[in-house]
Coordinates of C-alpha atoms in Angstrom, one line a residue:
M1 CA 5.6 -65.7 -127.1
K2 CA 8.8 -66.0 -125.0
I3 CA 8.8 -69.7 -124.1
L4 CA 11.1 -71.8 -121.9
I5 CA 11.4 -75.4 -122.4
A6 CA 12.9 -76.8 -119.3
C7 CA 14.9 -79.9 -119.0
E8 CA 15.3 -80.5 -122.7
Y9 CA 18.5 -81.2 -124.4
S10 CA 17.1 -82.6 -127.6
G11 CA 15.6 -79.4 -128.8
R12 CA 12.5 -81.1 -130.2
V13 CA 9.8 -79.1 -128.3
R14 CA 11.9 -75.9 -128.5
E15 CA 12.4 -76.1 -132.3
A16 CA 8.5 -76.9 -132.8
F17 CA 7.7 -73.7 -131.1
T18 CA 10.5 -71.8 -133.1
K19 CA 9.2 -72.9 -136.3
L20 CA 6.0 -70.9 -135.5
G21 CA 8.0 -67.7 -134.8
H22 CA 8.0 -67.9 -131.1
D23 CA 11.0 -66.8 -129.0
A24 CA 11.8 -70.4 -127.5
M25 CA 14.7 -71.4 -125.3
S26 CA 15.6 -74.7 -123.9
C27 CA 17.6 -75.4 -120.9
D28 CA 19.5 -78.5 -119.5
I29 CA 22.5 -79.4 -117.8
L30 CA 23.5 -81.2 -121.1
P31 CA 24.1 -79.2 -124.2
T32 CA 21.6 -79.1 -127.0
E33 CA 21.7 -81.9 -129.6
Q34 CA 20.6 -79.7 -132.3
P35 CA 21.4 -75.9 -133.2
G36 CA 19.0 -73.4 -131.3
K37 CA 18.7 -71.3 -128.4
H38 CA 19.7 -73.3 -125.3
Y39 CA 21.0 -72.5 -121.8
Q40 CA 23.2 -75.2 -120.5
G41 CA 23.1 -75.0 -116.6
D42 CA 20.6 -74.9 -113.6
V43 CA 17.1 -74.2 -114.8
R44 CA 16.7 -72.0 -111.6
D45 CA 19.3 -69.5 -113.4
V46 CA 16.6 -68.6 -116.0
L47 CA 13.3 -70.1 -114.5
Y48 CA 12.0 -66.8 -112.9
H49 CA 12.6 -64.6 -116.0
D50 CA 9.5 -63.2 -117.7
W51 CA 8.3 -66.0 -119.6
D52 CA 4.8 -66.5 -121.4
L53 CA 4.9 -70.2 -121.4
I54 CA 7.0 -72.8 -119.7
V55 CA 6.9 -76.4 -120.7
A56 CA 9.0 -78.7 -118.3
H57 CA 10.3 -82.2 -118.3
P58 CA 11.7 -82.8 -114.9
P59 CA 13.6 -86.0 -114.3
C60 CA 11.5 -89.0 -113.7
T61 CA 14.0 -91.4 -112.7
F62 CA 13.0 -91.4 -109.0
L63 CA 9.2 -90.3 -109.5
S64 CA 8.1 -93.1 -112.0
V65 CA 6.2 -96.2 -110.7
A66 CA 8.6 -98.1 -112.7
G67 CA 11.2 -98.0 -110.0
N68 CA 8.7 -98.6 -107.0
R69 CA 10.3 -101.9 -106.2
W70 CA 13.5 -100.4 -105.1
F71 CA 12.1 -98.4 -102.4
N72 CA 11.5 -101.7 -100.4
T73 CA 13.9 -101.0 -97.2
D74 CA 13.4 -104.7 -95.9
R75 CA 14.9 -106.2 -99.3
Y76 CA 17.2 -103.5 -100.4
G77 CA 18.4 -101.7 -97.2
E78 CA 20.5 -98.8 -97.7
K79 CA 20.1 -98.7 -101.4
A80 CA 16.4 -98.3 -100.8
R81 CA 17.0 -95.4 -98.2
T82 CA 19.2 -93.7 -100.5
R83 CA 16.8 -93.8 -103.4
K84 CA 14.0 -92.4 -101.1
K85 CA 16.3 -89.5 -100.3
A86 CA 16.9 -88.9 -104.1
Q87 CA 13.1 -89.2 -104.6
E88 CA 12.6 -86.4 -102.1
Q89 CA 14.9 -84.2 -103.8
A90 CA 13.3 -85.0 -107.4
I91 CA 9.8 -84.1 -105.7
A92 CA 11.3 -80.7 -104.5
F93 CA 12.7 -80.1 -108.1
F94 CA 9.3 -81.1 -109.7
R95 CA 7.7 -78.6 -107.3
L96 CA 9.6 -75.7 -108.7
F97 CA 7.2 -75.8 -111.8
T98 CA 4.2 -76.1 -109.8
D99 CA 4.6 -72.9 -107.8
L100 CA 5.3 -70.6 -110.8
D101 CA 3.8 -67.2 -111.3
C102 CA 3.8 -67.8 -115.1
E103 CA 0.1 -67.8 -116.6
K104 CA 0.8 -70.8 -118.8
V105 CA 2.8 -74.0 -117.5
A106 CA 2.8 -77.5 -118.8
I107 CA 4.7 -80.2 -116.8
E108 CA 5.5 -83.6 -118.3
N109 CA 6.3 -86.9 -116.6
P110 CA 5.3 -90.7 -116.7
I111 CA 2.8 -92.0 -114.3
G112 CA 4.4 -91.9 -110.9
C113 CA 4.3 -90.6 -107.3
M114 CA 3.3 -87.0 -108.3
S115 CA -0.3 -88.0 -108.8
K116 CA -0.6 -88.4 -105.1
V117 CA 2.2 -86.0 -103.9
Y118 CA 0.9 -83.0 -106.0
R119 CA -2.3 -83.9 -107.9
K120 CA -3.7 -86.0 -110.5
P121 CA -2.6 -85.0 -114.1
S122 CA -4.7 -82.9 -116.3
Q123 CA -4.6 -85.5 -118.7
I124 CA -2.8 -88.6 -119.9
I125 CA -1.7 -88.9 -123.6
H126 CA 0.3 -91.7 -125.6
P127 CA 2.6 -91.2 -128.6
Y128 CA -0.1 -93.1 -130.8
M129 CA -2.5 -90.3 -130.3
F130 CA -0.2 -88.1 -132.4
G131 CA 1.0 -90.3 -135.2
E132 CA 3.6 -92.1 -133.5
H133 CA 3.1 -95.9 -133.3
E134 CA 4.2 -96.2 -129.8
R135 CA 2.5 -96.7 -126.3
K136 CA 3.8 -94.7 -123.6
A137 CA 1.6 -93.1 -121.0
T138 CA 2.6 -89.5 -120.5
C139 CA 0.9 -87.3 -117.9
L140 CA 0.6 -83.6 -118.3
W141 CA -0.2 -81.2 -115.5
L142 CA -1.4 -77.9 -117.1
K143 CA -1.9 -74.3 -115.9
G144 CA -3.7 -72.0 -118.3
L145 CA -3.6 -74.3 -121.3
P146 CA -6.2 -76.5 -123.0
A147 CA -5.7 -80.3 -123.0
L148 CA -3.9 -81.5 -126.0
K149 CA -6.3 -83.0 -128.8
A150 CA -5.1 -86.1 -130.5
T151 CA -3.9 -85.2 -133.9
K152 CA -3.7 -88.6 -135.7
V153 CA -4.7 -91.8 -133.8
V154 CA -2.7 -94.8 -135.3
E155 CA -2.3 -98.4 -134.1
P156 CA 0.4 -98.7 -131.6
N157 CA 3.2 -101.4 -132.0
I158 CA 2.8 -104.0 -129.2
V159 CA 5.0 -107.1 -128.2
K160 CA 3.6 -109.8 -126.0
Y161 CA 5.9 -111.1 -123.5
K162 CA 7.1 -114.8 -124.0
N163 CA 5.7 -115.8 -120.8
G164 CA 2.1 -114.5 -121.7
K165 CA 2.1 -112.2 -118.6
G166 CA 1.9 -108.9 -120.3
T167 CA 2.8 -106.4 -123.2
D168 CA 5.4 -104.0 -124.1
S169 CA 6.4 -101.3 -126.6
P170 CA 9.1 -102.4 -129.2
W171 CA 10.5 -98.8 -128.4
H172 CA 10.9 -99.7 -124.6
L173 CA 12.4 -103.1 -125.1
D174 CA 15.0 -101.7 -127.6
T175 CA 16.1 -99.1 -124.9
L176 CA 16.8 -102.0 -122.5
K177 CA 19.9 -103.0 -124.7
L178 CA 21.5 -99.6 -124.3
P179 CA 23.9 -98.6 -121.4
A180 CA 22.3 -97.0 -118.4
E181 CA 22.8 -93.4 -119.3
A182 CA 22.0 -93.9 -122.9
R183 CA 18.8 -95.7 -121.8
R184 CA 18.0 -92.8 -119.5
K185 CA 18.4 -90.2 -122.5
A186 CA 16.4 -92.4 -125.0
R187 CA 13.5 -92.7 -122.6
S188 CA 13.3 -89.1 -121.9
L189 CA 13.0 -87.8 -125.5
T190 CA 9.6 -86.2 -126.4
F191 CA 8.1 -87.9 -129.6
Q192 CA 8.1 -85.4 -132.4
G193 CA 4.3 -85.9 -132.9
I194 CA 3.8 -84.8 -129.2
A195 CA 6.3 -81.9 -129.6
D196 CA 4.4 -80.6 -132.8
A197 CA 1.0 -80.8 -131.0
M198 CA 2.3 -78.9 -128.0
A199 CA 3.4 -76.2 -130.4
M200 CA 0.5 -76.0 -132.8
Q201 CA -2.2 -76.2 -130.0
W202 CA -0.5 -74.0 -127.5
G203 CA 1.2 -71.6 -129.7
G204 CA -0.1 -71.7 -133.3
I205 CA -2.9 -70.4 -135.5
E206 CA -4.8 -72.5 -138.1
S207 CA -2.8 -71.0 -141.0
Q208 CA 0.4 -72.4 -139.6
Q209 CA -0.9 -76.2 -139.8
D210 CA 1.0 -77.0 -142.9
L211 CA 4.2 -76.5 -140.9
F212 CA 3.4 -79.7 -139.1
G213 CA 1.8 -81.5 -142.2
G214 CA -1.5 -80.2 -141.3
A215 CA -1.9 -82.9 -138.4
A216 CA -2.1 -80.5 -135.6

């Protein structure tokens, strides 16, 4: 298949599909972090080509529920109004992928406003369902594709807050130590177990399972 992995610079999903023999290309405003077919620039330059499958990871900074408190105009004033405008732009960008003619489309994002603005996701997955010991709720909106099946359910690593009022993932806590841009990039990465499952279940055949250790 001819596959576009939109808004991906890591190359993880792209290379998972490439390993199976597909013609996969990633696209992002950043350069790719590993060798492979990559278009650096505006995704709209390549989005409307003749793709068999599109997997999109639109930026979530202004869509995720994690930033909801910053929209309080009474408390944050102009900063909140500026953020609201940024959210409107982010929603419009997300919508680029909901209105495509492509028969097979997957859009990935964390839990956020698109569940109301667009529709509820087709499914919500976590890395620990795919052999990764991390908890991170990830929404998938699917068109023409089956829901991903868990490949290897493992126990997620969980840290309790010292105040006893909640829990978190060590991976997420570690990203808090990073500068803002590095933190954003780290949190946007697709876990390898999920990337492999996408490739195997949406673009593989049973005889190719050994390419991913037989897990998918």
